[in-house]
Short mmCIF file of C-alpha atoms in Angstrom, two decimals:
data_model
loop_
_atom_site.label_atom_id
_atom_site.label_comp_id
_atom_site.label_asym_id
_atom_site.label_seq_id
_atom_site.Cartn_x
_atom_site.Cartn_y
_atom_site.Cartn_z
CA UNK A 105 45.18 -96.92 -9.42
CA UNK A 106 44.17 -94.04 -6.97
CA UNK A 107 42.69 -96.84 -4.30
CA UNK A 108 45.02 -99.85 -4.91
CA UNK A 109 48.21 -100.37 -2.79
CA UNK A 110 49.71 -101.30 -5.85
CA UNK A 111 53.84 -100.05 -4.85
CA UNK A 112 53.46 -97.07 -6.45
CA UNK A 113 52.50 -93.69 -4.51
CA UNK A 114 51.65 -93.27 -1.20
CA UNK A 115 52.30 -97.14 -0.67
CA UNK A 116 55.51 -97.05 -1.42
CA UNK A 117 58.13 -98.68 1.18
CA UNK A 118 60.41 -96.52 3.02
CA UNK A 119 63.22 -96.64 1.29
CA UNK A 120 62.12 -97.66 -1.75
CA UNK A 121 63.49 -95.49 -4.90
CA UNK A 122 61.00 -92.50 -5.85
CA UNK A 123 60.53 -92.23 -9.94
CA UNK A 124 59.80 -89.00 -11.16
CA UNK A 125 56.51 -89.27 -12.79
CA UNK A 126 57.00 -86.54 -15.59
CA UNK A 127 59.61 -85.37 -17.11
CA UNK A 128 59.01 -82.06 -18.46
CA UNK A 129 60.07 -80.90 -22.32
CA UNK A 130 62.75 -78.70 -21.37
CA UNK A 131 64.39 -81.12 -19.33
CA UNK A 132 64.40 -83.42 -22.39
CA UNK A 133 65.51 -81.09 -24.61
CA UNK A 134 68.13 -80.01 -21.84
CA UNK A 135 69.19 -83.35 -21.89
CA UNK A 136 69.39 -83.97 -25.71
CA UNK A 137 71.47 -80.99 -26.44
CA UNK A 138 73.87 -81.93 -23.67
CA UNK A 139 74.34 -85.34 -25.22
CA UNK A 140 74.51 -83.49 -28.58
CA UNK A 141 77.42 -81.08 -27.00
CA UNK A 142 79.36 -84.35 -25.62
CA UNK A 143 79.09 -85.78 -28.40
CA UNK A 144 80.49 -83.15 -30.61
CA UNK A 145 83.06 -82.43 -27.93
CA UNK A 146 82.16 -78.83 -26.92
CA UNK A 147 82.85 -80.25 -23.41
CA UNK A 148 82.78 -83.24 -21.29
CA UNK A 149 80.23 -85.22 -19.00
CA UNK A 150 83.02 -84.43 -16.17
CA UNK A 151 82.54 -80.85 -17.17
CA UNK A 152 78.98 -81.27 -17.05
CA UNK A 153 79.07 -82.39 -13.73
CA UNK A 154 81.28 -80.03 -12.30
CA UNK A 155 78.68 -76.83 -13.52
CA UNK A 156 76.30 -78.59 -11.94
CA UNK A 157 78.34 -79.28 -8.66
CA UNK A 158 79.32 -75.34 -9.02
CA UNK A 159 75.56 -74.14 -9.31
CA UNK A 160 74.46 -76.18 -6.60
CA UNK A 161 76.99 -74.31 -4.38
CA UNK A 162 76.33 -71.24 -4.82
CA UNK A 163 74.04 -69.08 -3.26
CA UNK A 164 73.82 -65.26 -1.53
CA UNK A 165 76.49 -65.93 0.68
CA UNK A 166 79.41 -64.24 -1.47
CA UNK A 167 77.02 -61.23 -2.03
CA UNK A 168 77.01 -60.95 2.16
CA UNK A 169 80.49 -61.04 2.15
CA UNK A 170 81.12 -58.32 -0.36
CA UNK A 171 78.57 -55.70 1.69
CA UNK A 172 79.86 -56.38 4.95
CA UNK A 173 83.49 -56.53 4.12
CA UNK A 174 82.86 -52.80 1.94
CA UNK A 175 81.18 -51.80 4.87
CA UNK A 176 83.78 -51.88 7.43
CA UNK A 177 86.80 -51.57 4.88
CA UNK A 178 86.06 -48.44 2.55
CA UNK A 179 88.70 -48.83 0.94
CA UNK A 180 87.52 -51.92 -1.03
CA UNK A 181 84.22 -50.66 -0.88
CA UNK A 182 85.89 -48.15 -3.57
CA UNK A 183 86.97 -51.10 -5.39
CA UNK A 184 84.05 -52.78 -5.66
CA UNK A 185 82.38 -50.05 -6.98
CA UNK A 186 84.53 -49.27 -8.86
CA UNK A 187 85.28 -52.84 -10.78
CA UNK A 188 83.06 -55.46 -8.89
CA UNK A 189 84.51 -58.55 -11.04
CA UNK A 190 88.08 -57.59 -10.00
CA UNK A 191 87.05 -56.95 -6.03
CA UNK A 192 84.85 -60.43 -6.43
CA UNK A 193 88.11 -62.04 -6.05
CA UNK A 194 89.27 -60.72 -2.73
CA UNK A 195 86.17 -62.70 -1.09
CA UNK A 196 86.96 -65.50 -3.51
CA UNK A 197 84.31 -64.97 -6.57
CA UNK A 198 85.68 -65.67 -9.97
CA UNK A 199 83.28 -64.56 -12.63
CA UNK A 200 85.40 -66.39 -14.99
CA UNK A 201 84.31 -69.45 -13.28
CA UNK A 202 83.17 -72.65 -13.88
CA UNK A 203 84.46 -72.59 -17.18
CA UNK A 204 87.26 -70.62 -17.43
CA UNK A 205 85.34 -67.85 -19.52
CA UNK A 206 82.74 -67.06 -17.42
CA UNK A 207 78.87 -69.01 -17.65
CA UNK A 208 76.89 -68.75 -20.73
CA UNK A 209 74.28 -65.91 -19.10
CA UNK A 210 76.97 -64.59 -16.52
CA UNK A 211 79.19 -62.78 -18.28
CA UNK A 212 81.73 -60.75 -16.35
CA UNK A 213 80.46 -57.30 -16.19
CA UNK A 214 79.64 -56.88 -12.38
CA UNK A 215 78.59 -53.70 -11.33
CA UNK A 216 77.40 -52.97 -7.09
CA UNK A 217 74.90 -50.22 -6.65
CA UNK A 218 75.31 -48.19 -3.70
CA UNK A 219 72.44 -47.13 -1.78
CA UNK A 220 72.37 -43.82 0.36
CA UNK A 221 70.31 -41.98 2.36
CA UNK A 222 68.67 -40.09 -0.71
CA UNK A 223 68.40 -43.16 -3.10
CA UNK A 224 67.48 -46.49 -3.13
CA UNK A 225 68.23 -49.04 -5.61
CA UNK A 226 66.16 -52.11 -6.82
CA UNK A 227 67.01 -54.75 -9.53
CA UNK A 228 65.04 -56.55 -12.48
CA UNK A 229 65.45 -58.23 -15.86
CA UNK A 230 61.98 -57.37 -17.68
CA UNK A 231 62.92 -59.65 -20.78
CA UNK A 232 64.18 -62.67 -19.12
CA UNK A 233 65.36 -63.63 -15.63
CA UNK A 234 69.16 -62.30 -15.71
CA UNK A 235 71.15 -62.00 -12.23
CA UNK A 236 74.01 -61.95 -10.81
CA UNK A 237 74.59 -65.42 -9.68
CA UNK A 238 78.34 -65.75 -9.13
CA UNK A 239 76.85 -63.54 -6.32
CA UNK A 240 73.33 -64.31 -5.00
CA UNK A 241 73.24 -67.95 -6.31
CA UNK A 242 69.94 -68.78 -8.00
CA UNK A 243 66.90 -66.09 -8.33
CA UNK A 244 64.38 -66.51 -5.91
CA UNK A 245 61.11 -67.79 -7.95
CA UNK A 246 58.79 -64.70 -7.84
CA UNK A 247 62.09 -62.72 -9.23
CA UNK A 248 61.53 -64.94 -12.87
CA UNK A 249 57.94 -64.21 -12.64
CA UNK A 250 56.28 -62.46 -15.04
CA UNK A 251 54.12 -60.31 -12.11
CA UNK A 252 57.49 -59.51 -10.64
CA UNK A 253 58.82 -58.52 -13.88
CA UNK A 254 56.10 -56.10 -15.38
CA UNK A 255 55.22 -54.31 -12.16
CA UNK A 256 58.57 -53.24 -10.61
CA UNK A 257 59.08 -51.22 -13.47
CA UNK A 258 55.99 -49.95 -13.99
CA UNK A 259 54.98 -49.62 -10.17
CA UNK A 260 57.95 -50.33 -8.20
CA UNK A 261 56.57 -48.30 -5.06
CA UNK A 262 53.72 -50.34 -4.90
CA UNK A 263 55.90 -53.83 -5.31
CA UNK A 264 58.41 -53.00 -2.72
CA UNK A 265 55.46 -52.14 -0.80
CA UNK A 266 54.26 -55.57 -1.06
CA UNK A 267 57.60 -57.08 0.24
CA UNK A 268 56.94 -54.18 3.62
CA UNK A 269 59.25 -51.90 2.35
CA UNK A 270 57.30 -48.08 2.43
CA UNK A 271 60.24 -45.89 1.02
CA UNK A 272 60.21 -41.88 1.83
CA UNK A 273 58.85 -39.39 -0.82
CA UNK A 274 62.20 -37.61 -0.86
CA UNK A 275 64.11 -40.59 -1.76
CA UNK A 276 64.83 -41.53 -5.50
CA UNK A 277 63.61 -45.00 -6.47
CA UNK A 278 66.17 -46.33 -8.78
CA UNK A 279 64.83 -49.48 -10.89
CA UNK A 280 67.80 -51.25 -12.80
CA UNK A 281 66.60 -53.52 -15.85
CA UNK A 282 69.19 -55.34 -16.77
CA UNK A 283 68.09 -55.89 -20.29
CA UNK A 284 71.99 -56.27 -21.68
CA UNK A 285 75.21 -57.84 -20.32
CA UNK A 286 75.71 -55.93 -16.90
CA UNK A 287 74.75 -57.63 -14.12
CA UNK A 288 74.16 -55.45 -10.82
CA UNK A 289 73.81 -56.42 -7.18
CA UNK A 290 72.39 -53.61 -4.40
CA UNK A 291 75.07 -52.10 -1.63
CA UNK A 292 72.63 -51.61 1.30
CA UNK A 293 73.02 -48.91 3.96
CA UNK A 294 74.75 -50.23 7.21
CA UNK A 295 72.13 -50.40 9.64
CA UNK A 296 71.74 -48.96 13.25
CA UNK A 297 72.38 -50.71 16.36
CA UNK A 298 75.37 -52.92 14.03
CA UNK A 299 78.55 -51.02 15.93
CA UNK A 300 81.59 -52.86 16.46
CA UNK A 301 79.97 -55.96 14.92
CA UNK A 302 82.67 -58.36 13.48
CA UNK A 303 82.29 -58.57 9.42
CA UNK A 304 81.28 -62.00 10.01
CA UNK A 305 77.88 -60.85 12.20
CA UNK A 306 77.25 -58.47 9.72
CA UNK A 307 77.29 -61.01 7.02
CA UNK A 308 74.62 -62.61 8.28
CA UNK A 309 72.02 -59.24 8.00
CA UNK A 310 72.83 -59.23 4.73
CA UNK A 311 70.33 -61.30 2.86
CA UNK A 312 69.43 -62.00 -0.39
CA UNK A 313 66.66 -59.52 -0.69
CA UNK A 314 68.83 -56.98 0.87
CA UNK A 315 71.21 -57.18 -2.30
CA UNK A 316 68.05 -57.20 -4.94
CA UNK A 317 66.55 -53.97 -2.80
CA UNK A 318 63.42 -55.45 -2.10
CA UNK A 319 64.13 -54.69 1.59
CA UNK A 320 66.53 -53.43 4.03
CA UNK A 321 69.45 -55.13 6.41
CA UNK A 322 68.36 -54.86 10.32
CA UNK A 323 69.93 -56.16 13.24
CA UNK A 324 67.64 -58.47 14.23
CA UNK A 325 67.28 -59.70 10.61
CA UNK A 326 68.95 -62.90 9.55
CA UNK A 327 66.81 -64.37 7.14
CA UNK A 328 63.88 -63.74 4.06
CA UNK A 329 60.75 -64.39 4.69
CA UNK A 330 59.85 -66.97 2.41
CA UNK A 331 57.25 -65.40 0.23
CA UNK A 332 54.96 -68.04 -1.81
CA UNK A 333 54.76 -67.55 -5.33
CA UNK A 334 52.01 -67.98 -7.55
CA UNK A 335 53.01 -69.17 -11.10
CA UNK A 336 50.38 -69.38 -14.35
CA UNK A 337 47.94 -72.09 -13.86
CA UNK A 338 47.62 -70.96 -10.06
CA UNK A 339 49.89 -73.64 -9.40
CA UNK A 340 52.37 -72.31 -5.86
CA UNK A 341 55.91 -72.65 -5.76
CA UNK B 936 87.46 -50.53 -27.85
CA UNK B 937 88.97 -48.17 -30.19
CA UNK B 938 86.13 -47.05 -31.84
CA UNK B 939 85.04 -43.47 -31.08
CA UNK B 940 81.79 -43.23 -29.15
CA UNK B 941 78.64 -41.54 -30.75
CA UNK B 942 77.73 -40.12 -27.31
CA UNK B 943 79.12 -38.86 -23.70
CA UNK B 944 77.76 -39.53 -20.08
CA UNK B 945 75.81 -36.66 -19.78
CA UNK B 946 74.13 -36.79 -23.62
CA UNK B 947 70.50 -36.53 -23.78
CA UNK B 948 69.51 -39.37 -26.05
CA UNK B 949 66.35 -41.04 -27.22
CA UNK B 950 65.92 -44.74 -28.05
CA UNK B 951 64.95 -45.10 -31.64
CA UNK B 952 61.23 -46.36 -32.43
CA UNK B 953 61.79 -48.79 -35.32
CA UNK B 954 60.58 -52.51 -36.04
CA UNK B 955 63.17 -55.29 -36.38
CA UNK B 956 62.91 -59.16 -37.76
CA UNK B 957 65.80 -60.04 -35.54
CA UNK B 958 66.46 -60.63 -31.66
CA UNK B 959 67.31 -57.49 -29.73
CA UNK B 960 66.38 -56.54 -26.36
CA UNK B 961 65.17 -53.03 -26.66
CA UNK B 962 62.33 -52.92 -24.37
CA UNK B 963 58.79 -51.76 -25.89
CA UNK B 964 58.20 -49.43 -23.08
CA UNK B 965 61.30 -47.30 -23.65
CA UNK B 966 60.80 -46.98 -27.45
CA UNK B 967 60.78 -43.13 -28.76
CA UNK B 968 61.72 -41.89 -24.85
CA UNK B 969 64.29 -39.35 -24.51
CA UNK B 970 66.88 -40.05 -21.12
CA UNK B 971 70.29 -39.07 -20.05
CA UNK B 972 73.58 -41.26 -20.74
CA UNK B 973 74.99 -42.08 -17.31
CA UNK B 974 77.31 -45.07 -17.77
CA UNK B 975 79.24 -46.69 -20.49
CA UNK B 976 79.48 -50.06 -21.13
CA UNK B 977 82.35 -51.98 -23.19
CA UNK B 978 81.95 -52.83 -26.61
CA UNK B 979 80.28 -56.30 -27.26
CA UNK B 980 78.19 -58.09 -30.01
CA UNK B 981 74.90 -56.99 -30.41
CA UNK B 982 71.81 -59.65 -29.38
CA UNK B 983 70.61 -59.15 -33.49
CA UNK B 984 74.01 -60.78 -34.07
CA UNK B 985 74.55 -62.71 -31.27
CA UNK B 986 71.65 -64.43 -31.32
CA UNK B 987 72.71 -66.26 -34.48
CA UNK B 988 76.42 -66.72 -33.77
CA UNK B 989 77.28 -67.26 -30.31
CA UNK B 990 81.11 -67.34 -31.30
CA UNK B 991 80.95 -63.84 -31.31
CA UNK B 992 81.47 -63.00 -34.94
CA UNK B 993 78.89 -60.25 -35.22
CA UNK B 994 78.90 -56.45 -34.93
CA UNK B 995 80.24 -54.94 -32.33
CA UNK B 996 78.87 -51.55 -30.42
CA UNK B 997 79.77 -49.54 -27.93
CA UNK B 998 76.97 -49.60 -25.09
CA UNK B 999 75.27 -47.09 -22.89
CA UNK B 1000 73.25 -46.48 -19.66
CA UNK B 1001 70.38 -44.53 -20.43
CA UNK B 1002 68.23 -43.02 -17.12
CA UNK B 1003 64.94 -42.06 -17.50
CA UNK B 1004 62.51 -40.16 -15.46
CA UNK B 1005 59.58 -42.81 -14.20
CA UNK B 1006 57.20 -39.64 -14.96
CA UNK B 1007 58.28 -39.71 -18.99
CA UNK B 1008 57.95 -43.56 -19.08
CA UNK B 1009 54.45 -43.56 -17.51
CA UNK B 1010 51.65 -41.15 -17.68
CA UNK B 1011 50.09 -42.97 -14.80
CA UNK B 1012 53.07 -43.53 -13.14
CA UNK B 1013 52.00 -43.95 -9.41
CA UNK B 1014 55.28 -43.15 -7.29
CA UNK B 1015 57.16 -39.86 -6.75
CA UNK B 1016 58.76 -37.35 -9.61
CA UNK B 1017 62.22 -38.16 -8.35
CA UNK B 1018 62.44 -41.68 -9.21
CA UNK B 1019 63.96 -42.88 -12.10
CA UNK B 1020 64.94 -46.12 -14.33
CA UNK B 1021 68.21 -47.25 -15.58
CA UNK B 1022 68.39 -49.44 -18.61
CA UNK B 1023 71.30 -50.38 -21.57
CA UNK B 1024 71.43 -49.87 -24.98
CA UNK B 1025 73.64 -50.53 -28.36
CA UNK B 1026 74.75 -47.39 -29.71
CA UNK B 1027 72.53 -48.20 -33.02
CA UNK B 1028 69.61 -47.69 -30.51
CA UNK B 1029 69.83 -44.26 -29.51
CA UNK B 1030 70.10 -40.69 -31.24
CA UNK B 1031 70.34 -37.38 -30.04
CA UNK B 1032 67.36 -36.73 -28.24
CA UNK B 1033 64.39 -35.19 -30.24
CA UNK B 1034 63.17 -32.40 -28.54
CA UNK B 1035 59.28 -34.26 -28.23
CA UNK B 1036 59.28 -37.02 -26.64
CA UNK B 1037 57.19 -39.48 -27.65
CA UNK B 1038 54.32 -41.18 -26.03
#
């Protein structure tokens, strides 16, 4: 098999389908409880296909949005700290959405961390992977890692330090588990060298690792780095 | 949300050391520490219910923010005495705090 041009593998015609060679237990026991769930009418295959559309579009953009629009309007940045599910919907973020009562891990208890000059927030879910993805979208892999997930409580300095961030001794490190319902989201400090910048522009500073406090907005910084992640087995992501 | 909380923002509380055959998500590492309450949360179901009726039938509890010094958590914590670590509980985890905290 591994020498013959046989169709399959690397000998494949453009153009011809690709087959997924293994399908993995979870995605057939995804798949069997879905059919289970249509079945008994808990909701629909159009349903089905309209979470999926919905968690294929989202992503950190509506996180941007919220920072940069709190950050030249304080006014709502007082309303999004004070109820961030109710401000969501200024920028268009429903937390009751796709399903009308929020997703299954979602919930609707959003809450923004501010940062200031004296402290510094940072977010984790030791016991699972929860975060706010009405938000950010989908976690970054190394957040669901177990490496991630062990260490930034236990020796967040050190983690951050990893990502480049070197924090001051006099300001507080603030690790947030969220272990429960709440779901949080970081408020980063406006940078330097961002005046008069349009609330668009400073969208774009505003990146995903920004709002989980693994590092800070800059002006000349529009994206992550993408950081490889190692998973068990040694297999990268 | 009527029922009358066991604790203020403010409280000193610890987080009660016990063993459980059901779900909960009480992490190990805060077991028999002492924090402060700094946040309340609404009244929901709690995860030993939960996790066996998703309807939401179970018992309800008010919740709480609990922040704890990194230095109490860790006796070889590696970062600065001023940082600190936020985490949620039911109300059935926590009690006034004992004046030892445990290790």
């Amino acid at each position: 098999m591994s020498t013959r041009h046989d169709g399959h593998g690397h000998g494949e015609a453009p153009g011809e389908f690709q087959i997924a060679t293994k399908v993995s237990e979870f995605e057939i026991l995804e798949l069997a409880v879905r059919e289970l769930a249509i079945e008994k009418g808990l909701f629909s295959a159009e349903d089905h296909r309209k979470f999926a559309e919905w968690a294929d579009g989202i992503g950190p953009h509506g996180g941007s949005k919220l920072v940069a629009k709190a950050w030249v309007d304080p006014e709502f940045k007082q309303r999004l700290l004070a109820d961030g599910t109710k401000a969501c919907l200024e920028v268009g973020i429903d937390w009751l959405q796709p399903t009308g009562s929020g997703t299954p891990s979602d919930y609707t208890f959003f809450y923004v961390l501010e940062n200031t000059p004296k402290l510094h927030n940072v977010i984790v879910c030791t016991l699972c992977s929860c975060y706010p993805r009405p938000v950010l979208g989908m976690s970054p892999d190394w957040y669901r890692t177990p490496n991630y997930r062990r260490r930034m409580v236990r020796r967040p300095r050190e983690v951050l330090a990893e990502f480049g961030l070197h924090l001051p001794e006099d300001v507080e490190l603030r690790v947030h588990d969220s272990n429960q319902k709440s779901r949080f989201m970081v408020m980063p400090m406006r940078p330097e060298g961002t005046e008069g910048w349009s609330e668009k522009q400073l969208a774009e500073i505003v990146t995903r690792d920004t709002m989980i406090g693994v590092a800070l907005p800059a002006p000349n910084r529009k994206s992550d780095t993408k950081t490889e992640t190692l998973v068990s087995g040694g297999r990268r992501r | 949300m009527t029922a009358k909380r066991k604790f203020n923002i403010g409280d000193r509380v610890s987080v009660v050391d016990k063993t459980t055959l059901f779900h909960h998500r009480t992490q190990k590492f805060t077991r028999g520490q002492s924090g402060v309450v700094t946040e309340y949360r609404p009244e929901w179901v709690i995860p030993e219910d939960e996790a066996f009726d998703p309807a939401g039938n179970g018992r309800k509890e008010p919740f709480y923010i609990v922040r704890f010094k990194q230095d109490d958590l860790w006796p070889d914590y590696t970062g600065h005495h001023i940082d600190t670590l936020e985490t949620e509980f039911s109300e059935s985890w926590l009690e006034p705090a004992t004046s030892k905290g445990k290790r």
